[in-house]
Short mmCIF file of C-alpha atoms in Angstrom, two decimals:
data_model
loop_
_atom_site.label_atom_id
_atom_site.label_comp_id
_atom_site.label_asym_id
_atom_site.label_seq_id
_atom_site.Cartn_x
_atom_site.Cartn_y
_atom_site.Cartn_z
CA MET W 427 43.05 8.52 -8.54
CA THR W 428 39.43 7.93 -7.57
CA THR W 429 38.85 11.62 -6.87
CA THR W 430 40.07 12.61 -10.33
CA LYS W 431 37.80 10.08 -12.02
CA ASN W 432 34.86 11.22 -9.97
CA ASN W 433 35.54 14.86 -10.82
CA TYR W 434 35.61 14.15 -14.55
CA LEU W 435 32.49 12.02 -14.23
CA PHE W 436 30.71 14.78 -12.33
CA GLY W 437 31.97 17.22 -14.93
CA LEU W 438 30.42 15.19 -17.72
CA ILE W 439 27.13 14.90 -15.81
CA ALA W 440 27.12 18.65 -15.06
CA PHE W 441 27.86 19.40 -18.71
CA VAL W 442 24.86 17.32 -19.83
CA VAL W 443 22.67 19.12 -17.28
CA MET W 444 23.96 22.45 -18.61
CA ILE W 445 22.91 21.44 -22.13
CA VAL W 446 19.39 20.67 -20.88
CA VAL W 447 19.21 23.97 -18.97
CA ASN W 448 20.57 25.79 -22.02
CA PHE W 449 17.92 24.26 -24.26
CA GLY W 450 15.15 25.11 -21.78
CA LEU W 451 16.22 28.75 -21.29
CA TRP W 452 16.69 29.29 -25.02
CA ARG W 453 13.23 27.92 -25.79
CA LEU W 454 11.70 29.95 -22.99
CA PHE W 455 13.28 33.34 -23.73
CA PHE W 456 14.87 33.52 -27.17
CA ALA W 457 13.83 30.89 -29.76
CA PRO W 458 12.35 33.04 -32.58
CA SER W 459 9.77 30.57 -33.92
CA ASN W 460 8.97 27.99 -31.26
CA GLY W 461 9.92 29.94 -28.15
CA VAL W 462 7.67 31.40 -25.50
CA PHE W 463 8.84 35.04 -25.31
CA LYS W 464 10.72 35.10 -28.67
CA LEU W 465 13.15 37.83 -27.61
CA PHE W 466 15.67 37.00 -30.36
CA THR W 467 14.94 39.73 -32.91
CA PRO W 468 18.08 39.51 -33.00
CA MET W 469 19.62 42.64 -31.41
CA TYR W 470 17.17 42.80 -28.52
CA GLY W 471 17.91 39.22 -27.46
CA LEU W 472 21.64 39.66 -28.01
CA SER W 473 21.79 42.80 -25.87
CA LEU W 474 19.85 41.03 -23.10
CA ALA W 475 22.20 38.02 -23.10
CA ALA W 476 25.31 40.21 -23.18
CA PHE W 477 24.03 42.44 -20.41
CA TYR W 478 23.27 39.51 -18.12
CA PHE W 479 26.75 38.13 -18.84
CA TYR W 480 28.16 41.46 -17.70
CA ALA W 481 25.91 41.41 -14.61
CA VAL W 482 27.45 38.08 -13.56
CA ILE W 483 30.95 39.47 -14.12
CA LEU W 484 30.03 42.57 -12.13
CA VAL W 485 28.69 40.64 -9.12
CA ALA W 486 31.36 37.91 -9.10
CA ASP W 487 34.58 39.47 -10.41
CA VAL W 488 34.15 43.16 -9.66
CA PHE W 489 32.37 43.03 -6.30
CA GLY W 490 33.92 39.67 -5.47
CA TRP W 491 30.67 37.98 -4.42
CA LYS W 492 31.55 34.37 -5.20
CA ASN W 493 30.76 31.04 -3.63
CA ASP W 494 33.97 29.12 -2.98
CA THR W 495 32.29 26.35 -0.99
CA GLY W 496 30.29 23.23 -1.74
CA ASN W 497 27.20 24.83 -0.22
CA VAL W 498 24.83 25.33 -3.15
CA ALA W 499 22.47 27.48 -1.10
CA LYS W 500 25.16 30.18 -0.82
CA GLY W 501 24.94 30.73 -4.57
CA ILE W 502 21.26 31.66 -4.61
CA ALA W 503 21.70 35.19 -3.25
CA PRO W 504 24.40 36.30 -5.74
CA LEU W 505 22.47 34.63 -8.57
CA ILE W 506 19.32 36.59 -7.72
CA THR W 507 21.39 39.73 -7.27
CA SER W 508 22.90 39.37 -10.75
CA GLY W 509 19.37 39.11 -12.17
CA VAL W 510 18.20 42.19 -10.29
CA VAL W 511 21.29 44.17 -11.36
CA PHE W 512 20.65 43.18 -14.97
CA LEU W 513 16.98 44.20 -14.90
CA VAL W 514 17.57 47.48 -13.07
CA LEU W 515 20.46 48.62 -15.28
CA TYR W 516 18.85 47.55 -18.55
CA TYR W 517 15.24 48.62 -18.13
CA VAL W 518 15.35 51.25 -15.41
CA PHE W 519 18.67 52.97 -16.08
CA PHE W 520 19.07 52.70 -19.87
CA TRP W 521 15.42 52.68 -21.00
CA ASN W 522 13.77 54.93 -18.45
CA ILE W 523 16.49 57.24 -17.08
CA LEU W 524 19.42 57.67 -19.48
CA GLY W 525 17.32 57.08 -22.59
CA THR W 526 14.44 59.27 -21.43
CA TYR W 527 16.35 62.19 -19.93
CA GLY W 528 19.78 62.04 -21.53
CA ILE W 529 20.54 60.13 -24.73
CA THR W 530 17.44 59.36 -26.79
CA TYR W 531 18.73 56.33 -28.66
CA PHE W 532 19.01 54.21 -25.50
CA SER W 533 15.21 54.10 -25.12
CA PRO W 534 12.81 52.80 -27.81
CA GLN W 535 9.95 54.78 -26.26
CA ALA W 536 12.00 57.99 -26.31
CA GLN W 537 12.87 57.43 -29.98
CA ILE W 538 9.24 56.95 -30.94
CA ALA W 539 8.26 60.08 -28.99
CA THR W 540 10.56 62.17 -31.23
CA GLY W 541 8.47 61.26 -34.28
CA GLY W 542 11.54 60.79 -36.47
CA THR W 543 11.65 59.10 -39.87
CA GLY W 544 11.12 55.34 -39.77
CA LEU W 545 10.77 55.15 -36.01
CA GLU W 546 8.34 52.43 -35.02
CA ILE W 547 8.61 50.06 -32.08
CA TRP W 548 10.56 47.24 -33.77
CA ASN W 549 13.21 49.47 -35.38
CA ALA W 550 13.42 51.69 -32.31
CA ARG W 551 13.96 48.72 -30.01
CA GLU W 552 16.58 47.23 -32.34
CA ASN W 553 18.44 50.56 -32.45
CA SER W 554 18.39 50.96 -28.68
CA SER W 555 19.38 47.31 -28.24
CA LEU W 556 22.35 47.77 -30.58
CA ALA W 557 23.48 50.82 -28.59
CA ILE W 558 23.15 48.96 -25.28
CA LEU W 559 25.00 45.97 -26.78
CA PHE W 560 27.90 48.23 -27.73
CA VAL W 561 27.98 49.80 -24.26
CA VAL W 562 28.03 46.43 -22.54
CA THR W 563 30.70 45.17 -24.97
CA ALA W 564 32.94 48.05 -23.92
CA LEU W 565 32.16 47.31 -20.26
CA ILE W 566 32.99 43.60 -20.58
CA TRP W 567 36.16 44.29 -22.57
CA VAL W 568 37.50 46.92 -20.15
CA THR W 569 36.50 44.94 -17.06
CA MET W 570 38.23 41.75 -18.22
CA ILE W 571 41.39 43.66 -19.09
CA TRP W 572 41.27 45.37 -15.69
CA ASN W 573 40.78 42.08 -13.86
CA VAL W 574 43.76 40.33 -15.47
CA GLY W 575 46.02 43.39 -15.43
CA PHE W 576 45.11 45.32 -12.31
CA GLY W 577 43.24 42.72 -10.28
CA ASP W 578 42.08 44.60 -7.18
CA SER W 579 44.86 47.16 -7.39
CA PRO W 580 45.26 49.84 -6.22
CA TRP W 581 42.71 48.91 -3.55
CA ASP W 582 44.28 45.64 -2.36
CA GLY W 583 43.43 44.87 1.23
CA LEU W 584 40.37 47.12 1.45
CA LYS W 585 36.82 45.92 2.06
CA LYS W 586 35.14 44.06 -0.80
CA SER W 587 32.47 46.73 -1.13
CA THR W 588 35.13 49.46 -1.40
CA VAL W 589 37.07 47.49 -3.99
CA GLY W 590 33.89 46.66 -5.89
CA PHE W 591 32.52 50.19 -6.18
CA SER W 592 35.99 51.56 -6.99
CA LYS W 593 36.53 49.01 -9.78
CA PHE W 594 33.02 49.53 -11.13
CA PHE W 595 33.29 53.31 -11.42
CA ALA W 596 36.85 53.11 -12.78
CA THR W 597 35.97 50.56 -15.47
CA ALA W 598 32.68 52.33 -16.29
CA PHE W 599 34.49 55.65 -16.80
CA ILE W 600 37.07 54.08 -19.11
CA SER W 601 34.37 52.14 -20.95
CA ILE W 602 32.49 55.37 -21.71
CA ILE W 603 35.57 56.70 -23.49
CA PHE W 604 36.01 53.53 -25.56
CA TYR W 605 32.30 53.45 -26.34
CA ALA W 606 32.33 57.08 -27.49
CA ILE W 607 35.24 56.43 -29.87
CA PHE W 608 34.47 52.96 -31.25
CA PHE W 609 30.67 52.65 -31.09
CA HIS W 610 28.84 55.96 -30.62
CA PRO W 611 29.54 57.21 -34.20
CA ASN W 612 27.84 54.09 -35.60
CA ILE W 613 24.67 54.68 -33.58
CA THR W 614 24.39 58.37 -34.50
CA ALA W 615 24.77 57.39 -38.18
CA LEU W 616 21.74 55.07 -37.99
CA PHE W 617 19.22 57.89 -38.01
CA LEU W 618 17.90 59.95 -40.93
CA PRO W 619 19.45 62.44 -41.21
CA LYS W 620 22.75 61.33 -39.63
CA GLN W 621 23.38 63.07 -36.31
CA ILE W 622 26.69 64.60 -37.39
CA PHE W 623 26.82 67.10 -34.51
CA ALA W 624 26.10 64.45 -31.88
CA GLY W 625 28.74 62.06 -33.19
CA VAL W 626 31.46 62.08 -35.84
CA LEU W 627 30.97 60.05 -39.00
CA PRO W 628 32.38 56.52 -38.50
CA TRP W 629 36.10 57.15 -38.88
CA TRP W 630 36.96 53.48 -39.55
CA GLU W 631 34.77 53.19 -42.67
CA GLY W 632 37.69 53.40 -45.11
CA MET W 633 39.65 50.50 -43.63
CA ALA W 634 36.64 48.41 -42.56
CA MET W 635 34.54 48.94 -45.73
CA THR W 636 31.56 49.57 -43.48
CA ALA W 637 30.31 52.21 -41.08
CA SER W 638 29.15 49.47 -38.72
CA SER W 639 30.84 49.00 -35.36
CA PHE W 640 30.66 45.26 -35.95
CA TYR W 641 34.25 45.91 -37.08
CA HIS W 642 35.22 46.71 -33.49
CA LEU W 643 33.05 43.92 -32.15
CA GLY W 644 35.22 41.52 -34.19
CA TRP W 645 38.64 42.44 -32.84
CA MET W 646 37.37 43.04 -29.30
CA PHE W 647 35.83 39.57 -28.99
CA ALA W 648 38.92 38.03 -30.54
CA GLY W 649 41.06 39.94 -28.04
CA LEU W 650 38.88 38.74 -25.17
CA PHE W 651 39.53 35.15 -26.21
CA VAL W 652 43.29 35.78 -26.13
CA ILE W 653 43.02 37.34 -22.66
CA MET W 654 40.85 34.50 -21.35
CA PHE W 655 43.12 31.81 -22.76
CA LEU W 656 46.26 33.31 -21.24
CA ASN W 657 44.58 33.89 -17.90
CA ASP W 658 42.73 30.56 -17.61
CA CYS W 659 44.87 28.10 -19.57
CA VAL W 660 48.42 29.48 -19.22
CA ASP W 661 48.26 30.24 -15.49
CA GLY W 662 47.85 33.98 -16.07
CA PHE W 663 51.12 34.41 -18.02
CA PRO W 664 52.39 37.08 -18.71
CA PHE W 665 50.13 39.07 -16.39
CA ASN W 666 51.26 37.15 -13.30
CA LEU W 667 54.76 38.57 -13.79
CA PHE W 668 53.42 41.88 -12.51
CA ARG W 669 51.72 40.50 -9.39
CA ASN W 670 53.09 39.63 -5.99
CA GLU W 671 51.85 38.77 -2.51
CA GLU W 672 51.13 42.41 -1.71
CA ARG W 673 49.40 43.50 -4.90
CA SER W 674 47.15 41.70 -7.35
CA GLY W 675 48.21 43.78 -10.34
CA SER W 676 49.89 46.95 -11.57
CA TRP W 677 49.83 49.63 -14.24
CA ILE W 678 52.37 47.66 -16.25
CA GLY W 679 50.20 44.55 -16.07
CA ALA W 680 47.15 46.53 -17.21
CA ILE W 681 49.04 48.05 -20.14
CA VAL W 682 50.34 44.61 -21.13
CA ALA W 683 46.79 43.21 -20.94
CA LEU W 684 45.48 46.07 -23.10
CA VAL W 685 48.23 45.64 -25.72
CA VAL W 686 47.83 41.86 -25.79
CA SER W 687 44.06 42.19 -26.21
CA VAL W 688 44.25 44.76 -29.02
CA VAL W 689 47.17 43.22 -30.94
CA GLY W 690 45.98 39.65 -30.39
CA GLY W 691 42.45 40.63 -31.38
CA TYR W 692 43.55 42.23 -34.64
CA ILE W 693 45.81 39.29 -35.49
CA LEU W 694 43.02 36.76 -34.92
CA MET W 695 40.56 38.91 -36.86
CA TYR W 696 43.00 39.14 -39.77
CA ILE W 697 43.48 35.36 -39.76
CA ALA W 698 39.75 34.65 -39.50
CA GLU W 699 38.86 37.06 -42.30
CA ALA W 700 41.68 35.73 -44.48
CA VAL W 701 40.18 32.25 -44.15
CA MET W 702 36.74 33.66 -45.00
CA SER W 703 38.19 35.38 -48.08
CA TYR W 704 39.76 32.07 -49.14
CA TYR W 705 36.39 30.32 -49.10
CA TRP W 706 34.05 33.21 -50.01
CA PHE W 707 36.46 35.50 -51.92
CA GLU W 708 37.06 39.13 -51.03
CA PRO W 709 34.19 41.09 -49.46
CA PHE W 710 33.05 44.29 -51.13
CA THR W 711 31.07 47.35 -50.12
CA GLY W 712 27.42 46.73 -50.82
CA GLY W 713 27.85 42.96 -50.78
CA ASN W 714 25.12 40.77 -49.31
CA TYR W 715 25.34 37.82 -46.95
CA THR W 716 28.86 36.33 -46.86
CA ASP W 717 30.11 39.07 -49.21
CA ASP W 718 29.08 41.79 -46.76
CA PRO W 719 32.08 43.25 -44.87
CA ARG W 720 29.80 43.73 -41.85
CA PHE W 721 29.11 40.01 -41.78
CA ARG W 722 32.82 39.16 -41.99
CA HIS W 723 33.51 41.36 -38.95
CA VAL W 724 30.60 40.12 -36.83
CA HIS W 725 31.41 36.55 -37.89
CA THR W 726 34.88 37.03 -36.44
CA ALA W 727 33.20 37.94 -33.15
CA GLU W 728 30.93 34.89 -33.48
CA ILE W 729 33.89 32.56 -34.05
CA ALA W 730 35.79 34.10 -31.13
CA ALA W 731 32.73 33.63 -28.93
CA PHE W 732 32.54 29.95 -29.93
CA PHE W 733 36.13 29.54 -28.77
CA MET W 734 35.44 31.49 -25.57
CA LEU W 735 32.54 29.13 -24.86
CA ALA W 736 34.75 26.13 -25.63
CA LEU W 737 37.41 27.46 -23.25
CA MET W 738 34.85 27.83 -20.45
CA ILE W 739 33.52 24.30 -21.04
CA VAL W 740 37.02 22.82 -20.94
CA LYS W 741 38.02 24.82 -17.86
CA VAL W 742 34.86 24.51 -15.74
CA PHE W 743 33.57 21.04 -16.59
CA PHE W 744 36.81 19.22 -17.41
CA ASN W 745 39.41 20.99 -15.23
CA ASN W 746 41.44 22.28 -18.20
CA VAL W 747 41.97 18.69 -19.46
CA PHE W 748 44.98 17.79 -17.29
CA GLN W 749 47.57 19.35 -14.97
CA PRO W 750 51.18 18.65 -16.08
CA ALA W 751 54.14 20.28 -14.39
CA ASN W 752 55.20 21.98 -17.63
CA ARG W 753 53.09 25.11 -18.21
CA TRP W 754 53.81 25.28 -21.93
CA LEU W 755 52.95 21.64 -22.57
CA ALA W 756 49.65 22.28 -20.80
CA ALA W 757 49.08 25.43 -22.84
CA ILE W 758 49.67 23.62 -26.15
CA VAL W 759 47.39 20.70 -25.25
CA ARG W 760 44.68 23.03 -23.97
CA LEU W 761 44.89 25.19 -27.09
CA VAL W 762 44.42 22.10 -29.27
CA VAL W 763 41.48 20.88 -27.17
CA VAL W 764 39.81 24.32 -26.96
CA SER W 765 40.26 24.81 -30.72
CA ALA W 766 38.75 21.39 -31.43
CA VAL W 767 35.78 21.98 -29.12
CA GLY W 768 35.31 25.48 -30.57
CA MET W 769 35.14 24.08 -34.10
CA LEU W 770 32.70 21.40 -32.98
CA ILE W 771 30.43 24.12 -31.58
CA TYR W 772 30.82 26.07 -34.84
CA PHE W 773 29.80 23.09 -36.98
CA PHE W 774 26.97 22.26 -34.58
CA TYR W 775 25.46 25.74 -34.78
CA TYR W 776 25.80 26.08 -38.55
CA SER W 777 24.82 22.51 -39.40
CA GLU W 778 21.78 22.08 -41.61
CA THR W 779 20.00 19.85 -39.09
CA LEU W 780 21.25 20.03 -35.48
CA GLY W 781 21.69 23.80 -35.32
CA PRO W 782 18.25 24.72 -36.66
CA LYS W 783 16.59 22.06 -34.49
CA PHE W 784 18.35 23.04 -31.25
CA VAL W 785 18.41 26.84 -31.52
CA ASP W 786 15.41 27.25 -33.81
CA ARG W 787 17.38 29.03 -36.51
CA VAL W 788 16.96 29.24 -40.27
CA PRO W 789 19.47 26.99 -42.10
CA GLY W 790 22.32 28.74 -43.87
CA ILE W 791 25.00 31.29 -43.06
CA GLY W 792 25.61 34.96 -43.73
CA ASN W 793 22.36 36.48 -42.49
CA LEU W 794 22.97 39.40 -40.11
CA ASP W 795 19.52 38.81 -38.66
CA ASP W 796 20.62 35.42 -37.33
CA THR W 797 23.76 36.06 -35.31
CA SER W 798 24.99 33.17 -33.17
CA LEU W 799 26.30 35.60 -30.54
CA CYS W 800 23.01 35.59 -28.63
CA TRP W 801 23.00 31.82 -28.02
CA THR W 802 26.76 31.69 -27.39
CA ILE W 803 26.80 34.54 -24.88
CA MET W 804 23.73 33.13 -23.12
CA SER W 805 25.60 29.81 -22.84
CA MET W 806 28.67 31.57 -21.42
CA ALA W 807 26.51 33.42 -18.89
CA ILE W 808 25.00 30.13 -17.70
CA ILE W 809 28.42 28.53 -17.24
CA LEU W 810 29.91 31.62 -15.58
CA ALA W 811 27.02 31.82 -13.09
CA TYR W 812 27.37 28.09 -12.38
CA ASP W 813 31.11 28.46 -11.84
CA LYS W 814 31.13 31.65 -9.77
CA PHE W 815 27.92 31.32 -7.75
CA PHE W 816 27.76 27.55 -7.22
CA ASN W 817 31.50 26.71 -7.36
CA ALA W 818 30.78 24.24 -10.18
CA PHE W 819 29.06 21.86 -7.75
CA PRO W 820 29.48 18.86 -7.57
CA ILE W 821 32.67 18.96 -9.66
CA ARG W 822 34.46 20.98 -7.01
CA LYS W 823 33.52 20.35 -3.38
#
């Protein structure tokens, strides 16, 4: 009994410390008015936060470099490694190798060197940041589906480095395909004239009422929440049905994870946008702010990210609330708690006082230049690094 109370007490203390760290890092790197570096422009800051989140996933869940002990010092090396991986991939690989010698739109400097219409440093960096954001979204989405469906299969039992490199190249290859289909056409359509021979015109425009890939961002983030909830709050059901002592996953499990993510993502996006239409009426092509279909889609991703953050808070800091013997009772209670915490985060961010004061944002809602995804993903990256690299010390010892 004492241990449980202490764990929840430590969880509350650690959560308060996380809030302080969150505030400090946001003010240092991202806050657009009162920050130091002011990287929130917003796509540049968002792509940085998302890429570091992927770097933590890559180090911890792909290469399996986690700290499962109470020794805090053991978390320093993987933490530094995740930072180095992030910096090397973002600035060296995308900006100075792939963007310079392969695909121009990944590098702001390479775009400016072309001398195209409207290409100056701010627009060029926003365009390259949007492209990198879409790449890393595909990477995160595919990697999470792989982890819950395949696990370490078909390389179970091999060295961690072998498993890690195999999973990385497999997920990267698949991610390239998804990126080319769902995101690349949007980026090629940004330029004047549209690069119709480099990428097809956005094929989803008719059903999404926009050429923006924010449409895909919406259902993918919603699908990630479904995957995370099933894996973390429902003991991995139904994916654990396809695992055993010899293998951590299978093709069937991966297909189930993919179907659950896509179908669940579309269902949640439909529900979220139906609620938006109830309050703000139907969106229309050419609409501004809350009437803009692009905003409705990216707002779905923002809402899903709030719930993903809530899920991580409940799981890491408060041990998924409680541990009853009945899995489905636990799932229902956790869903209620995660939903409540997610809505609290939503109202906090979009409040007229607390949100602007904490994250240095302009009051109001519906501005595409003020997406909450940057702050939310940064918060998730902090918690994930704390959980994976420091074993949520001192909550778990």
